[in-house]
GROMACS .gro file of C-alpha atoms in nm:
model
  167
    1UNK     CA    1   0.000   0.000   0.000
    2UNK     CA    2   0.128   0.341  -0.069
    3UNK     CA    3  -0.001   0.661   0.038
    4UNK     CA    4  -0.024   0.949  -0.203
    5UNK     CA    5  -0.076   1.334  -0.047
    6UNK     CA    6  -0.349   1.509  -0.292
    7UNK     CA    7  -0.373   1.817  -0.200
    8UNK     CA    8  -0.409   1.816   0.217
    9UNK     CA    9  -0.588   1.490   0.200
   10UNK     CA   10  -0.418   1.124   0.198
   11UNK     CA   11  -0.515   0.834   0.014
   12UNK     CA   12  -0.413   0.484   0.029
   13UNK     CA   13  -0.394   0.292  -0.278
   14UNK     CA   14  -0.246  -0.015  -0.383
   15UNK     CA   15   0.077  -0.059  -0.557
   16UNK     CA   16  -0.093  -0.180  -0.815
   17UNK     CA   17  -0.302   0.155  -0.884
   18UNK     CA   18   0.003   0.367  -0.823
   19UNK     CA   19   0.170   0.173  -1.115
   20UNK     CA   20  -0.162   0.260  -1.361
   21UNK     CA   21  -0.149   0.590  -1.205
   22UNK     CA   22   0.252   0.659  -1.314
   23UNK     CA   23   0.161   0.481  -1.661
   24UNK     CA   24  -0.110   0.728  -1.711
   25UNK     CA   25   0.118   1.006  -1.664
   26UNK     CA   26   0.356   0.915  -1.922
   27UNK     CA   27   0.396   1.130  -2.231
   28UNK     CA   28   0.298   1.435  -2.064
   29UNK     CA   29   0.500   1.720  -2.162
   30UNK     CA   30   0.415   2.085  -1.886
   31UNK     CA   31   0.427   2.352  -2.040
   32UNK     CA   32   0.406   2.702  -1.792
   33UNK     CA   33   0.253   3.014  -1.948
   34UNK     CA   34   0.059   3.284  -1.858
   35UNK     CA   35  -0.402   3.293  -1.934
   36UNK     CA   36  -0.449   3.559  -2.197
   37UNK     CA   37  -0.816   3.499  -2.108
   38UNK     CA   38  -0.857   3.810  -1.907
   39UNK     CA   39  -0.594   4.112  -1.804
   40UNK     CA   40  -0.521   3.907  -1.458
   41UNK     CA   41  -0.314   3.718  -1.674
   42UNK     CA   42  -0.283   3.410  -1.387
   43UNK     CA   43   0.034   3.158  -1.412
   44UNK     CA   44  -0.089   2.850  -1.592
   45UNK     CA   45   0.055   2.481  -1.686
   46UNK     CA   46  -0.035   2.330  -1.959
   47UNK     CA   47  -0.010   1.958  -2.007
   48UNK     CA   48   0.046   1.896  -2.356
   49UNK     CA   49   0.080   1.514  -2.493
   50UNK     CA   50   0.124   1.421  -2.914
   51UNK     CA   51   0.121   1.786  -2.938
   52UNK     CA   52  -0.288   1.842  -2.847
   53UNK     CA   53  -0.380   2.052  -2.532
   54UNK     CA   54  -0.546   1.777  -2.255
   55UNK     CA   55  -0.493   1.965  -1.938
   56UNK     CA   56  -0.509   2.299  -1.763
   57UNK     CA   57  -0.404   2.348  -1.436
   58UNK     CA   58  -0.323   2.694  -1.198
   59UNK     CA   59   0.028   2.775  -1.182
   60UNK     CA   60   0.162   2.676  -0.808
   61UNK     CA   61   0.425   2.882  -0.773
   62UNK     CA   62   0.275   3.216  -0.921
   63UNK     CA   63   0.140   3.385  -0.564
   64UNK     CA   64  -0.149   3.573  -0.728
   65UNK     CA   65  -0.386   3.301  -0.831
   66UNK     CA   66  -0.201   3.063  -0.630
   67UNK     CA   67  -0.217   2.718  -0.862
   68UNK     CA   68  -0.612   2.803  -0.919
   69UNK     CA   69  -0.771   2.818  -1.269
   70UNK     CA   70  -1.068   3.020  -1.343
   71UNK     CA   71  -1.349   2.884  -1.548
   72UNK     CA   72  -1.232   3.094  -1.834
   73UNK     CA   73  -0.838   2.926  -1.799
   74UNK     CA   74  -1.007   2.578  -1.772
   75UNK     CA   75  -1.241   2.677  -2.108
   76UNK     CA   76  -0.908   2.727  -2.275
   77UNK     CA   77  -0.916   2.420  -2.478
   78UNK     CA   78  -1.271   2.430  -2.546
   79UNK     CA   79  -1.147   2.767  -2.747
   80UNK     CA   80  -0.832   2.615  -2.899
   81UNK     CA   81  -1.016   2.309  -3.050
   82UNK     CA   82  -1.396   2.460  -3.114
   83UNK     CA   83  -1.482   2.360  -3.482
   84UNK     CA   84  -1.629   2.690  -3.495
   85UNK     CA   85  -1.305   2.892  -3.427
   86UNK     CA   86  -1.178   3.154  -3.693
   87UNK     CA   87  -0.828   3.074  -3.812
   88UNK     CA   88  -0.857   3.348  -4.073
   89UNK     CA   89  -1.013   3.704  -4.142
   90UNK     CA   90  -1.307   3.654  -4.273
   91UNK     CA   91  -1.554   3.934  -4.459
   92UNK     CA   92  -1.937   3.898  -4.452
   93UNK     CA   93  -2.141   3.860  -4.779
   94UNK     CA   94  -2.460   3.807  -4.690
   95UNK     CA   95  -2.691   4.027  -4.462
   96UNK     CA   96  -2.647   4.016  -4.103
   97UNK     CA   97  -2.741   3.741  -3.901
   98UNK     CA   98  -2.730   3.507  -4.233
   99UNK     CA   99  -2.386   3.325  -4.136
  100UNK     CA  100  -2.257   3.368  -4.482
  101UNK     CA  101  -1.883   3.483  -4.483
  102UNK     CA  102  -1.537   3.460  -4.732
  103UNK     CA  103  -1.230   3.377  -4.625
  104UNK     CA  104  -1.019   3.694  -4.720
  105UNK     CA  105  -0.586   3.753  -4.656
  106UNK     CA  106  -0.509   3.982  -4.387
  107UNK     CA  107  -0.438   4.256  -4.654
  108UNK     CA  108  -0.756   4.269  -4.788
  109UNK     CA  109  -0.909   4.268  -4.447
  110UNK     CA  110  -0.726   4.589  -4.318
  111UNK     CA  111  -0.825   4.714  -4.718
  112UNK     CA  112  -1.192   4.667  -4.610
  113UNK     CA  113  -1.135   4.782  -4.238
  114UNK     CA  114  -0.961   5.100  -4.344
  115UNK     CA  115  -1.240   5.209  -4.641
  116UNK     CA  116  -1.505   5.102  -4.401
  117UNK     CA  117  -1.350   5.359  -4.185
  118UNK     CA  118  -1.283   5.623  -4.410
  119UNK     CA  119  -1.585   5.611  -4.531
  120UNK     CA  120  -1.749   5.608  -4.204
  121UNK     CA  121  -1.547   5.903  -4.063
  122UNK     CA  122  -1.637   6.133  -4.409
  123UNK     CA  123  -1.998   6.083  -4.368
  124UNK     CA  124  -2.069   6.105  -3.999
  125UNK     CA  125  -1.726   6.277  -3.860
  126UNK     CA  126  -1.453   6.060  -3.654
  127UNK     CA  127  -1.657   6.080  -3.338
  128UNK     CA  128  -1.911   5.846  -3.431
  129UNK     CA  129  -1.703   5.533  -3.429
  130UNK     CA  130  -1.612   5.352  -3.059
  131UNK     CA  131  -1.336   5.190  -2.961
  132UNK     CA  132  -1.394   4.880  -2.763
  133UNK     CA  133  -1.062   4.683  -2.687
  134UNK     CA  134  -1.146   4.403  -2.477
  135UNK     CA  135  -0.924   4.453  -2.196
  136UNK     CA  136  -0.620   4.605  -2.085
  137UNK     CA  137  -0.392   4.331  -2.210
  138UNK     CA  138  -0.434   4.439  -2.593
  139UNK     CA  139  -0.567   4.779  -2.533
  140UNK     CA  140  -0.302   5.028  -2.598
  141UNK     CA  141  -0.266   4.952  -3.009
  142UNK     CA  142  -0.604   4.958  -3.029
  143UNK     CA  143  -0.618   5.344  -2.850
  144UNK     CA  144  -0.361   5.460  -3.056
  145UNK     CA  145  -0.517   5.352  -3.373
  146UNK     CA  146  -0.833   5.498  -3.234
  147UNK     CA  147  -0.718   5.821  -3.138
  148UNK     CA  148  -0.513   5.849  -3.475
  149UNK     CA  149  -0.810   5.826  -3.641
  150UNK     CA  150  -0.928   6.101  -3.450
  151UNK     CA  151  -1.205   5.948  -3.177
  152UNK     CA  152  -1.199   5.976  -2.858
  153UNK     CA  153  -1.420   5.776  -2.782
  154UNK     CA  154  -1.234   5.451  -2.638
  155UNK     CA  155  -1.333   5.220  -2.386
  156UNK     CA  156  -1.197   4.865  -2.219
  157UNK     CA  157  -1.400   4.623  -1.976
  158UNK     CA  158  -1.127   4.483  -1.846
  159UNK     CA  159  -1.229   4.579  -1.465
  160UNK     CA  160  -1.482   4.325  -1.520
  161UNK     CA  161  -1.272   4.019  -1.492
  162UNK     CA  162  -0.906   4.205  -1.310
  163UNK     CA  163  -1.065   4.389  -1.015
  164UNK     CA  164  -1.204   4.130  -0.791
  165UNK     CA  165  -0.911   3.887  -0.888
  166UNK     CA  166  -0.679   4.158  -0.757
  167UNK     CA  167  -0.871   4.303  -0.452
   0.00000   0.00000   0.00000
């Protein structure tokens, strides 16, 4: 019999089931990064094995969220392998709502982003487009594009997820 410490709490198991447990755990590569998910930006580890994503866990030794994932960190995968995820830019040609979209390069997607603009900021003056950026993680190219442009009308909602993390 061997005891294994989970956490505060001990379990015995049988030699047997440690063996399965240790053969289980082979292949497992840990990979330590930091969630992207939200401006708290908590210390994660990633258990990668054949190259696919199968585990998320907090990062132990990173004090601020203290080897705890959120249920945004642990969603990760459910991002990173979602059939619906957009691996390209992408420009709608139907009406809205319809689903219908082309796959476009990244140069004809700024193309269509900066007319769109243009045009927007000719007919109804530079003040009448918003800047939403997410959250303070990617927020400061975003204001300086916006404020080039000649808005000031920025915002982030980034508070929503950092404050109560951090206080």
């Amino acid at each position: 019999i061997v005891t294994m410490k989970a956490g505060n709490v001990f379990a015995k198991i049988t030699s047997q089931e440690a063996g399965i447990i240790k053969e289980s755990l082979k292949g497992y590569k840990k990979v330590f990064s930091a969630c992207a998910m939200c401006p708290a930006e908590c210390g994660l580890e990633y258990w990668e094995k054949g190259g696919d994503l199968k585990k998320i866990y907090g990062n132990k030794d990173v004090p601020m969220n203290d080897g705890t994932a959120c249920a945004k960190a642990a969603a990760i995968p459910q991002l990173v392998y979602s059939p619906y995820r957009i691996k390209h830019p992408m420009i709608r040609t139907g009406e809205r709502g319809e689903g219908k979209f082309k796959k476009v390069s990244w140069d004809e997607a700024i193309d269509f982003l900066a007319k769109r603009m243009i045009k927007l900021k000719k007919q109804y003056g530079a003040e009448s487009m918003l800047m939403d950026t997410g959250d303070v993680t990617d927020r400061d190219q975003y204001y300086r594009l916006a404020f080039g442009f000649g808005t000031p009308n920025c915002c982030e909602h980034g508070a929503i997820c950092d404050v109560p993390r951090r206080h």
